[in-house]
CSV table of N, CA and C in Angstrom, one decimal:
chain,number,residue,atom,x,y,z
M,21,MET,N,-138.3,81.1,-15.6
M,21,MET,CA,-137.3,80.0,-15.8
M,21,MET,C,-137.6,79.3,-17.1
M,22,ARG,N,-136.5,78.9,-17.7
M,22,ARG,CA,-136.6,78.2,-19.0
M,22,ARG,C,-135.9,76.8,-18.8
M,23,VAL,N,-136.7,75.7,-19.1
M,23,VAL,CA,-136.2,74.4,-18.9
M,23,VAL,C,-136.1,73.6,-20.2
M,24,LEU,N,-135.0,73.0,-20.5
M,24,LEU,CA,-134.9,72.1,-21.7
M,24,LEU,C,-135.1,70.7,-21.1
M,25,GLY,N,-136.2,70.0,-21.6
M,25,GLY,CA,-136.4,68.6,-21.2
M,25,GLY,C,-135.9,67.7,-22.3
M,26,ILE,N,-135.3,66.6,-21.9
M,26,ILE,CA,-134.7,65.7,-22.9
M,26,ILE,C,-135.2,64.3,-22.6
M,27,ASP,N,-135.8,63.6,-23.6
M,27,ASP,CA,-136.2,62.2,-23.5
M,27,ASP,C,-135.2,61.4,-24.5
M,28,CYS,N,-134.2,60.8,-23.9
M,28,CYS,CA,-133.1,60.2,-24.6
M,28,CYS,C,-133.5,59.0,-25.4
M,29,GLY,N,-132.9,58.8,-26.5
M,29,GLY,CA,-133.0,57.6,-27.3
M,29,GLY,C,-131.9,57.5,-28.3
M,30,SER,N,-131.4,56.4,-28.7
M,30,SER,CA,-130.3,56.3,-29.6
M,30,SER,C,-130.7,56.5,-31.0
M,31,GLU,N,-132.0,56.5,-31.3
M,31,GLU,CA,-132.4,56.8,-32.7
M,31,GLU,C,-133.3,58.0,-32.7
M,32,ALA,N,-134.1,58.2,-31.7
M,32,ALA,CA,-134.9,59.4,-31.6
M,32,ALA,C,-134.8,60.0,-30.2
M,33,THR,N,-134.3,61.2,-30.1
M,33,THR,CA,-134.2,61.9,-28.8
M,33,THR,C,-135.2,63.0,-28.8
M,34,GLY,N,-136.1,63.0,-27.9
M,34,GLY,CA,-137.1,64.1,-27.9
M,34,GLY,C,-136.6,65.2,-27.0
M,35,TYR,N,-137.0,66.4,-27.4
M,35,TYR,CA,-136.6,67.6,-26.6
M,35,TYR,C,-137.8,68.5,-26.5
M,36,GLY,N,-137.9,69.3,-25.4
M,36,GLY,CA,-139.0,70.2,-25.2
M,36,GLY,C,-138.5,71.4,-24.4
M,37,VAL,N,-138.8,72.6,-24.8
M,37,VAL,CA,-138.4,73.8,-24.1
M,37,VAL,C,-139.6,74.4,-23.5
M,38,VAL,N,-139.6,74.6,-22.2
M,38,VAL,CA,-140.8,75.2,-21.5
M,38,VAL,C,-140.3,76.4,-20.7
M,39,GLU,N,-141.1,77.4,-20.7
M,39,GLU,CA,-140.8,78.6,-20.0
M,39,GLU,C,-141.9,78.8,-18.9
M,40,SER,N,-141.6,79.2,-17.7
M,40,SER,CA,-142.6,79.4,-16.7
M,40,SER,C,-142.3,80.6,-15.8
M,41,ASP,N,-143.3,81.2,-15.3
M,41,ASP,CA,-143.2,82.2,-14.3
M,41,ASP,C,-143.5,81.7,-12.9
M,42,GLY,N,-143.7,80.4,-12.8
M,42,GLY,CA,-144.1,79.8,-11.6
M,42,GLY,C,-145.6,79.4,-11.5
M,43,ARG,N,-146.4,80.1,-12.3
M,43,ARG,CA,-147.8,79.9,-12.3
M,43,ARG,C,-148.3,79.4,-13.7
M,44,GLN,N,-147.8,80.1,-14.7
M,44,GLN,CA,-148.2,79.8,-16.1
M,44,GLN,C,-147.0,79.1,-16.8
M,45,HIS,N,-147.2,78.1,-17.6
M,45,HIS,CA,-146.2,77.4,-18.3
M,45,HIS,C,-146.5,77.6,-19.8
M,46,ARG,N,-145.4,77.8,-20.6
M,46,ARG,CA,-145.6,78.0,-22.0
M,46,ARG,C,-144.5,77.1,-22.8
M,47,ALA,N,-145.0,76.4,-23.8
M,47,ALA,CA,-144.1,75.6,-24.6
M,47,ALA,C,-143.4,76.5,-25.6
M,48,ILE,N,-142.1,76.5,-25.7
M,48,ILE,CA,-141.4,77.3,-26.6
M,48,ILE,C,-141.1,76.5,-27.9
M,49,GLU,N,-140.7,75.3,-27.7
M,49,GLU,CA,-140.4,74.5,-28.9
M,49,GLU,C,-140.3,73.0,-28.4
M,50,ALA,N,-140.7,72.1,-29.3
M,50,ALA,CA,-140.6,70.7,-29.0
M,50,ALA,C,-140.3,70.0,-30.3
M,51,GLY,N,-139.6,68.9,-30.3
M,51,GLY,CA,-139.3,68.2,-31.5
M,51,GLY,C,-138.5,66.9,-31.2
M,52,THR,N,-138.0,66.3,-32.2
M,52,THR,CA,-137.3,65.1,-32.1
M,52,THR,C,-136.0,65.1,-32.9
M,53,VAL,N,-134.9,64.8,-32.3
M,53,VAL,CA,-133.6,64.6,-33.0
M,53,VAL,C,-133.6,63.2,-33.5
M,54,ARG,N,-133.8,63.0,-34.8
M,54,ARG,CA,-133.8,61.7,-35.4
M,54,ARG,C,-132.4,61.4,-36.0
M,55,VAL,N,-131.9,60.3,-35.6
M,55,VAL,CA,-130.6,59.8,-36.2
M,55,VAL,C,-130.8,59.0,-37.4
M,56,ARG,N,-130.1,59.3,-38.5
M,56,ARG,CA,-130.1,58.6,-39.7
M,56,ARG,C,-129.4,57.2,-39.5
M,57,ARG,N,-130.0,56.2,-39.9
M,57,ARG,CA,-129.4,54.8,-39.7
M,57,ARG,C,-128.8,54.4,-41.1
M,58,ARG,N,-127.6,54.8,-41.3
M,58,ARG,CA,-126.9,54.4,-42.5
M,58,ARG,C,-125.9,53.3,-42.1
M,59,PRO,N,-125.7,52.3,-43.0
M,59,PRO,CA,-124.8,51.2,-42.6
M,59,PRO,C,-123.3,51.7,-42.3
M,60,GLU,N,-122.9,52.8,-42.9
M,60,GLU,CA,-121.5,53.3,-42.7
M,60,GLU,C,-121.4,54.1,-41.4
M,61,ASP,N,-122.6,54.5,-40.8
M,61,ASP,CA,-122.5,55.3,-39.6
M,61,ASP,C,-122.6,54.3,-38.3
M,62,GLY,N,-121.5,54.4,-37.6
M,62,GLY,CA,-121.4,53.6,-36.4
M,62,GLY,C,-122.1,54.4,-35.2
M,63,LEU,N,-122.0,53.8,-34.1
M,63,LEU,CA,-122.6,54.4,-32.9
M,63,LEU,C,-122.0,55.7,-32.6
M,64,ALA,N,-120.7,55.9,-32.7
M,64,ALA,CA,-120.0,57.1,-32.4
M,64,ALA,C,-120.6,58.3,-33.3
M,65,VAL,N,-120.8,58.0,-34.6
M,65,VAL,CA,-121.3,59.0,-35.5
M,65,VAL,C,-122.7,59.4,-35.1
M,66,ARG,N,-123.6,58.4,-34.7
M,66,ARG,CA,-124.9,58.7,-34.3
M,66,ARG,C,-124.9,59.6,-33.0
M,67,LEU,N,-124.1,59.2,-32.0
M,67,LEU,CA,-124.0,59.9,-30.8
M,67,LEU,C,-123.5,61.4,-31.0
M,68,HIS,N,-122.5,61.5,-31.9
M,68,HIS,CA,-122.0,62.9,-32.2
M,68,HIS,C,-123.2,63.7,-32.8
M,69,PHE,N,-124.0,63.2,-33.6
M,69,PHE,CA,-125.1,63.9,-34.2
M,69,PHE,C,-126.1,64.4,-33.1
M,70,ILE,N,-126.4,63.5,-32.2
M,70,ILE,CA,-127.3,63.8,-31.0
M,70,ILE,C,-126.7,65.0,-30.2
M,71,HIS,N,-125.4,64.8,-29.9
M,71,HIS,CA,-124.7,65.8,-29.1
M,71,HIS,C,-124.7,67.2,-29.8
M,72,THR,N,-124.4,67.2,-31.1
M,72,THR,CA,-124.3,68.4,-31.8
M,72,THR,C,-125.6,69.1,-31.9
M,73,ARG,N,-126.7,68.4,-32.1
M,73,ARG,CA,-128.0,69.0,-32.2
M,73,ARG,C,-128.5,69.5,-30.8
M,74,LEU,N,-128.2,68.8,-29.8
M,74,LEU,CA,-128.6,69.3,-28.4
M,74,LEU,C,-127.8,70.5,-28.1
M,75,CYS,N,-126.5,70.6,-28.5
M,75,CYS,CA,-125.7,71.8,-28.3
M,75,CYS,C,-126.3,73.0,-29.0
M,76,GLU,N,-126.8,72.8,-30.2
M,76,GLU,CA,-127.4,73.8,-31.0
M,76,GLU,C,-128.7,74.3,-30.3
M,77,LEU,N,-129.5,73.4,-29.8
M,77,LEU,CA,-130.7,73.7,-29.1
M,77,LEU,C,-130.5,74.5,-27.9
M,78,MET,N,-129.4,74.2,-27.1
M,78,MET,CA,-129.1,74.9,-25.9
M,78,MET,C,-128.6,76.3,-26.2
M,79,ALA,N,-127.8,76.5,-27.3
M,79,ALA,CA,-127.4,77.8,-27.7
M,79,ALA,C,-128.5,78.6,-28.2
M,80,LEU,N,-129.5,78.0,-28.9
M,80,LEU,CA,-130.6,78.8,-29.4
M,80,LEU,C,-131.6,79.2,-28.3
M,81,HIS,N,-131.9,78.3,-27.4
M,81,HIS,CA,-133.0,78.6,-26.4
M,81,HIS,C,-132.5,79.1,-25.1
M,82,GLN,N,-131.2,79.0,-24.8
M,82,GLN,CA,-130.6,79.5,-23.6
M,82,GLN,C,-131.4,79.0,-22.3
M,83,PRO,N,-131.5,77.7,-22.1
M,83,PRO,CA,-132.3,77.3,-21.0
M,83,PRO,C,-131.5,77.6,-19.7
M,84,ASP,N,-132.3,77.7,-18.6
M,84,ASP,CA,-131.6,77.9,-17.3
M,84,ASP,C,-131.2,76.6,-16.7
M,85,CYS,N,-131.8,75.5,-17.1
M,85,CYS,CA,-131.4,74.2,-16.6
M,85,CYS,C,-131.9,73.1,-17.6
M,86,VAL,N,-131.5,71.9,-17.3
M,86,VAL,CA,-131.9,70.8,-18.2
M,86,VAL,C,-132.6,69.7,-17.2
M,87,ALA,N,-133.7,69.2,-17.7
M,87,ALA,CA,-134.3,68.0,-17.0
M,87,ALA,C,-134.3,66.8,-18.0
M,88,ILE,N,-133.9,65.7,-17.4
M,88,ILE,CA,-133.7,64.5,-18.2
M,88,ILE,C,-134.3,63.3,-17.4
M,89,GLU,N,-134.8,62.4,-18.2
M,89,GLU,CA,-135.4,61.2,-17.5
M,89,GLU,C,-134.2,60.3,-16.9
M,90,ASP,N,-134.5,59.9,-15.7
M,90,ASP,CA,-133.5,59.1,-15.0
M,90,ASP,C,-133.4,57.7,-15.6
M,91,ILE,N,-132.3,57.0,-15.4
M,91,ILE,CA,-132.2,55.6,-15.8
M,91,ILE,C,-133.3,54.8,-15.2
M,92,PHE,N,-133.8,53.9,-15.9
M,92,PHE,CA,-134.8,52.9,-15.4
M,92,PHE,C,-134.5,51.5,-15.9
M,93,PHE,N,-135.1,50.6,-15.3
M,93,PHE,CA,-134.8,49.2,-15.6
M,93,PHE,C,-135.5,48.9,-17.0
M,94,ALA,N,-134.7,48.3,-17.8
M,94,ALA,CA,-135.2,48.0,-19.2
M,94,ALA,C,-135.2,46.5,-19.3
M,95,LYS,N,-136.2,46.1,-20.1
M,95,LYS,CA,-136.4,44.6,-20.3
M,95,LYS,C,-135.3,44.1,-21.2
M,96,TYR,N,-134.7,44.9,-22.1
M,96,TYR,CA,-133.7,44.4,-23.0
M,96,TYR,C,-132.4,45.1,-22.7
M,97,PRO,N,-131.4,44.4,-22.2
M,97,PRO,CA,-130.1,45.0,-21.8
M,97,PRO,C,-129.4,45.8,-22.9
M,98,GLN,N,-129.5,45.4,-24.1
M,98,GLN,CA,-128.8,46.1,-25.2
M,98,GLN,C,-129.5,47.4,-25.5
M,99,ALA,N,-130.8,47.5,-25.4
M,99,ALA,CA,-131.6,48.7,-25.6
M,99,ALA,C,-131.2,49.7,-24.4
M,100,ALA,N,-131.1,49.2,-23.2
M,100,ALA,CA,-130.7,50.0,-22.1
M,100,ALA,C,-129.3,50.6,-22.3
M,101,LEU,N,-128.4,49.8,-22.8
M,101,LEU,CA,-127.0,50.3,-23.0
M,101,LEU,C,-127.0,51.4,-24.1
M,102,MET,N,-127.8,51.2,-25.1
M,102,MET,CA,-127.9,52.3,-26.2
M,102,MET,C,-128.5,53.5,-25.6
M,103,LEU,N,-129.5,53.4,-24.8
M,103,LEU,CA,-130.1,54.5,-24.2
M,103,LEU,C,-129.1,55.3,-23.3
M,104,GLY,N,-128.3,54.5,-22.6
M,104,GLY,CA,-127.3,55.1,-21.7
M,104,GLY,C,-126.3,55.9,-22.4
M,105,HIS,N,-125.9,55.4,-23.6
M,105,HIS,CA,-125.0,56.2,-24.5
M,105,HIS,C,-125.6,57.5,-24.9
M,106,ALA,N,-126.8,57.5,-25.3
M,106,ALA,CA,-127.5,58.7,-25.7
M,106,ALA,C,-127.6,59.7,-24.6
M,107,ARG,N,-128.0,59.1,-23.4
M,107,ARG,CA,-128.1,60.0,-22.2
M,107,ARG,C,-126.8,60.6,-21.8
M,108,GLY,N,-125.7,59.8,-22.0
M,108,GLY,CA,-124.4,60.4,-21.7
M,108,GLY,C,-124.0,61.6,-22.5
M,109,VAL,N,-124.3,61.6,-23.8
M,109,VAL,CA,-124.0,62.7,-24.6
M,109,VAL,C,-124.9,63.9,-24.3
M,110,ALA,N,-126.1,63.6,-23.9
M,110,ALA,CA,-127.0,64.7,-23.5
M,110,ALA,C,-126.5,65.4,-22.2
M,111,LEU,N,-126.0,64.6,-21.3
M,111,LEU,CA,-125.4,65.1,-20.0
M,111,LEU,C,-124.1,65.9,-20.4
M,112,LEU,N,-123.3,65.4,-21.3
M,112,LEU,CA,-122.1,66.1,-21.7
M,112,LEU,C,-122.4,67.4,-22.3
M,113,ALA,N,-123.4,67.5,-23.2
M,113,ALA,CA,-123.8,68.7,-23.8
M,113,ALA,C,-124.2,69.8,-22.8
M,114,ALA,N,-125.0,69.4,-21.8
M,114,ALA,CA,-125.4,70.3,-20.7
M,114,ALA,C,-124.2,70.8,-19.9
M,115,ALA,N,-123.3,69.8,-19.6
M,115,ALA,CA,-122.1,70.2,-18.7
M,115,ALA,C,-121.2,71.1,-19.5
M,116,GLU,N,-121.1,71.0,-20.8
M,116,GLU,CA,-120.2,71.8,-21.6
M,116,GLU,C,-120.6,73.3,-21.5
M,117,VAL,N,-121.9,73.6,-21.3
M,117,VAL,CA,-122.3,75.0,-21.2
M,117,VAL,C,-122.6,75.4,-19.7
M,118,GLY,N,-122.3,74.5,-18.8
M,118,GLY,CA,-122.5,74.8,-17.4
M,118,GLY,C,-123.9,74.8,-16.9
M,119,LEU,N,-124.8,74.0,-17.5
M,119,LEU,CA,-126.1,73.9,-17.0
M,119,LEU,C,-126.3,72.9,-16.0
M,120,LEU,N,-127.1,73.2,-15.0
M,120,LEU,CA,-127.5,72.2,-14.0
M,120,LEU,C,-128.4,71.2,-14.6
M,121,VAL,N,-128.2,69.9,-14.3
M,121,VAL,CA,-129.0,68.9,-14.9
M,121,VAL,C,-129.7,68.1,-13.7
M,122,SER,N,-131.0,68.0,-13.8
M,122,SER,CA,-131.8,67.2,-12.8
M,122,SER,C,-132.4,66.0,-13.6
M,123,ALA,N,-132.2,64.9,-12.9
M,123,ALA,CA,-132.8,63.6,-13.5
M,123,ALA,C,-134.0,63.2,-12.7
M,124,TYR,N,-135.0,62.7,-13.4
M,124,TYR,CA,-136.3,62.3,-12.7
M,124,TYR,C,-136.7,61.0,-13.2
M,125,PRO,N,-137.1,60.1,-12.3
M,125,PRO,CA,-137.6,58.8,-12.7
M,125,PRO,C,-139.0,59.0,-13.4
M,126,PRO,N,-139.3,58.1,-14.3
M,126,PRO,CA,-140.5,58.2,-15.1
M,126,PRO,C,-141.8,58.4,-14.2
M,127,SER,N,-141.9,57.7,-13.1
M,127,SER,CA,-143.0,57.9,-12.2
M,127,SER,C,-143.1,59.3,-11.6
M,128,VAL,N,-142.0,59.9,-11.4
M,128,VAL,CA,-142.0,61.3,-10.8
M,128,VAL,C,-142.5,62.3,-11.9
M,129,VAL,N,-142.0,62.0,-13.2
M,129,VAL,CA,-142.4,62.9,-14.3
M,129,VAL,C,-143.9,62.8,-14.5
M,130,LYS,N,-144.5,61.6,-14.4
M,130,LYS,CA,-145.9,61.4,-14.6
M,130,LYS,C,-146.7,62.1,-13.5
M,131,ARG,N,-146.3,62.0,-12.2
M,131,ARG,CA,-147.0,62.6,-11.1
M,131,ARG,C,-146.9,64.1,-11.2
M,132,SER,N,-145.7,64.7,-11.7
M,132,SER,CA,-145.5,66.1,-11.6
M,132,SER,C,-146.5,66.9,-12.5
M,133,ILE,N,-147.0,66.3,-13.5
M,133,ILE,CA,-147.9,67.0,-14.4
M,133,ILE,C,-149.4,66.7,-14.0
M,134,GLY,N,-149.6,66.1,-12.9
M,134,GLY,CA,-150.9,66.0,-12.3
M,134,GLY,C,-151.6,64.6,-12.6
M,135,GLY,N,-150.8,63.7,-13.0
M,135,GLY,CA,-151.3,62.4,-13.3
M,135,GLY,C,-150.9,61.4,-12.2
M,136,SER,N,-151.1,60.2,-12.5
M,136,SER,CA,-150.7,59.1,-11.7
M,136,SER,C,-149.3,58.6,-12.1
M,137,GLY,N,-148.5,58.1,-11.2
M,137,GLY,CA,-147.2,57.6,-11.5
M,137,GLY,C,-147.2,56.4,-12.4
M,138,ARG,N,-148.4,55.9,-12.6
M,138,ARG,CA,-148.6,54.7,-13.5
M,138,ARG,C,-149.4,55.1,-14.8
M,139,ALA,N,-149.5,56.4,-15.1
M,139,ALA,CA,-150.3,56.8,-16.2
M,139,ALA,C,-149.6,56.3,-17.5
M,140,ASP,N,-150.4,56.0,-18.5
M,140,ASP,CA,-149.8,55.5,-19.8
M,140,ASP,C,-149.4,56.7,-20.6
M,141,LYS,N,-148.7,56.5,-21.7
M,141,LYS,CA,-148.2,57.6,-22.6
M,141,LYS,C,-149.3,58.5,-23.1
M,142,SER,N,-150.4,57.9,-23.4
M,142,SER,CA,-151.5,58.8,-24.0
M,142,SER,C,-152.0,59.7,-22.9
M,143,GLN,N,-152.2,59.2,-21.7
M,143,GLN,CA,-152.7,60.0,-20.6
M,143,GLN,C,-151.7,61.1,-20.3
M,144,VAL,N,-150.4,60.8,-20.3
M,144,VAL,CA,-149.3,61.8,-20.0
M,144,VAL,C,-149.4,62.9,-21.1
M,145,ALA,N,-149.5,62.5,-22.4
M,145,ALA,CA,-149.6,63.4,-23.5
M,145,ALA,C,-150.8,64.3,-23.4
M,146,GLN,N,-151.9,63.8,-23.0
M,146,GLN,CA,-153.1,64.7,-22.9
M,146,GLN,C,-152.9,65.7,-21.7
M,147,LEU,N,-152.3,65.2,-20.6
M,147,LEU,CA,-152.0,66.2,-19.5
M,147,LEU,C,-151.0,67.2,-19.9
M,148,VAL,N,-150.0,66.9,-20.7
M,148,VAL,CA,-149.0,67.9,-21.1
M,148,VAL,C,-149.7,68.9,-22.0
M,149,GLY,N,-150.6,68.4,-22.9
M,149,GLY,CA,-151.3,69.3,-23.8
M,149,GLY,C,-152.2,70.3,-23.0
M,150,ALA,N,-152.9,69.8,-22.0
M,150,ALA,CA,-153.7,70.6,-21.1
M,150,ALA,C,-152.9,71.6,-20.3
M,151,VAL,N,-151.8,71.2,-19.7
M,151,VAL,CA,-151.0,72.1,-18.9
M,151,VAL,C,-150.4,73.2,-19.8
M,152,LEU,N,-150.0,72.9,-21.0
M,152,LEU,CA,-149.4,73.9,-21.8
M,152,LEU,C,-150.3,74.6,-22.8
M,153,GLY,N,-151.6,74.2,-22.8
M,153,GLY,CA,-152.6,74.8,-23.7
M,153,GLY,C,-152.3,74.5,-25.1
M,154,LEU,N,-151.8,73.3,-25.4
M,154,LEU,CA,-151.5,73.0,-26.8
M,154,LEU,C,-152.8,72.6,-27.6
M,155,THR,N,-152.9,73.1,-28.8
M,155,THR,CA,-154.1,72.7,-29.6
M,155,THR,C,-153.8,71.3,-30.3
M,156,SER,N,-152.5,71.0,-30.5
M,156,SER,CA,-152.2,69.7,-31.1
M,156,SER,C,-150.9,69.3,-30.4
M,157,LEU,N,-150.7,68.0,-30.3
M,157,LEU,CA,-149.6,67.4,-29.6
M,157,LEU,C,-148.5,67.1,-30.6
M,158,PRO,N,-147.2,67.4,-30.2
M,158,PRO,CA,-146.1,67.0,-31.0
M,158,PRO,C,-145.9,65.4,-31.0
M,159,ALA,N,-144.9,64.9,-31.7
M,159,ALA,CA,-144.6,63.5,-31.7
M,159,ALA,C,-144.4,63.0,-30.3
M,160,GLU,N,-144.5,61.7,-30.1
M,160,GLU,CA,-144.4,61.1,-28.8
M,160,GLU,C,-143.2,61.4,-28.0
M,161,ASP,N,-142.0,61.4,-28.6
M,161,ASP,CA,-140.8,61.7,-27.9
M,161,ASP,C,-140.7,63.1,-27.5
M,162,ALA,N,-141.2,64.0,-28.3
M,162,ALA,CA,-141.3,65.4,-28.0
M,162,ALA,C,-142.2,65.7,-26.8
M,163,THR,N,-143.4,65.0,-26.8
M,163,THR,CA,-144.4,65.2,-25.8
M,163,THR,C,-143.8,64.7,-24.5
M,164,ASP,N,-143.1,63.6,-24.5
M,164,ASP,CA,-142.4,63.1,-23.3
M,164,ASP,C,-141.4,64.1,-22.8
M,165,ALA,N,-140.6,64.7,-23.7
M,165,ALA,CA,-139.6,65.7,-23.3
M,165,ALA,C,-140.3,66.9,-22.7
M,166,LEU,N,-141.4,67.3,-23.2
M,166,LEU,CA,-142.2,68.4,-22.6
M,166,LEU,C,-142.6,68.1,-21.1
M,167,ALA,N,-143.1,66.8,-20.9
M,167,ALA,CA,-143.4,66.4,-19.6
M,167,ALA,C,-142.2,66.4,-18.7
M,168,ILE,N,-141.1,66.0,-19.2
M,168,ILE,CA,-139.9,66.0,-18.4
M,168,ILE,C,-139.5,67.5,-18.0
M,169,ALA,N,-139.6,68.4,-19.0
M,169,ALA,CA,-139.3,69.8,-18.8
M,169,ALA,C,-140.3,70.4,-17.7
M,170,LEU,N,-141.5,69.9,-17.6
M,170,LEU,CA,-142.5,70.5,-16.7
M,170,LEU,C,-142.2,70.0,-15.2
M,171,THR,N,-141.4,68.9,-15.1
M,171,THR,CA,-141.2,68.3,-13.8
M,171,THR,C,-140.6,69.2,-12.8
M,172,PRO,N,-139.6,70.0,-13.1
M,172,PRO,CA,-139.0,70.9,-12.0
M,172,PRO,C,-139.8,72.2,-11.8
M,173,LEU,N,-140.8,72.4,-12.6
M,173,LEU,CA,-141.5,73.7,-12.5
M,173,LEU,C,-142.6,73.7,-11.4
């Protein structure tokens, strides 16, 4: 099974592709879709960029499904709204190619890789590295996406 994990953000959206036979998990690719912040680029242009890049990744890696972090309570309503927009285009990209999308709360993602539901980002990153046998960890957004991709496995 091949899973594309997505950690949505309006400026940096992490992605991670994990393949598994049910016992062994292997990272295929992980990275970050970074949106350029130019004054002339409005929200619609940034969202289109995220959508296009995610569509390219789905075409390249042919995942069997998509795992995405579920909506969570945010301290800043404006930030939550921007996150919701980015998440919406990720859901649209998956729906356009007929992929099943599963959403997981952050605490479930953390527990699924063998940690505590309250583990901090560095603990989650170390667990992801151990589970996938990585010698070096990708950027934070990409590591989070790999953790999300591991959740349904």
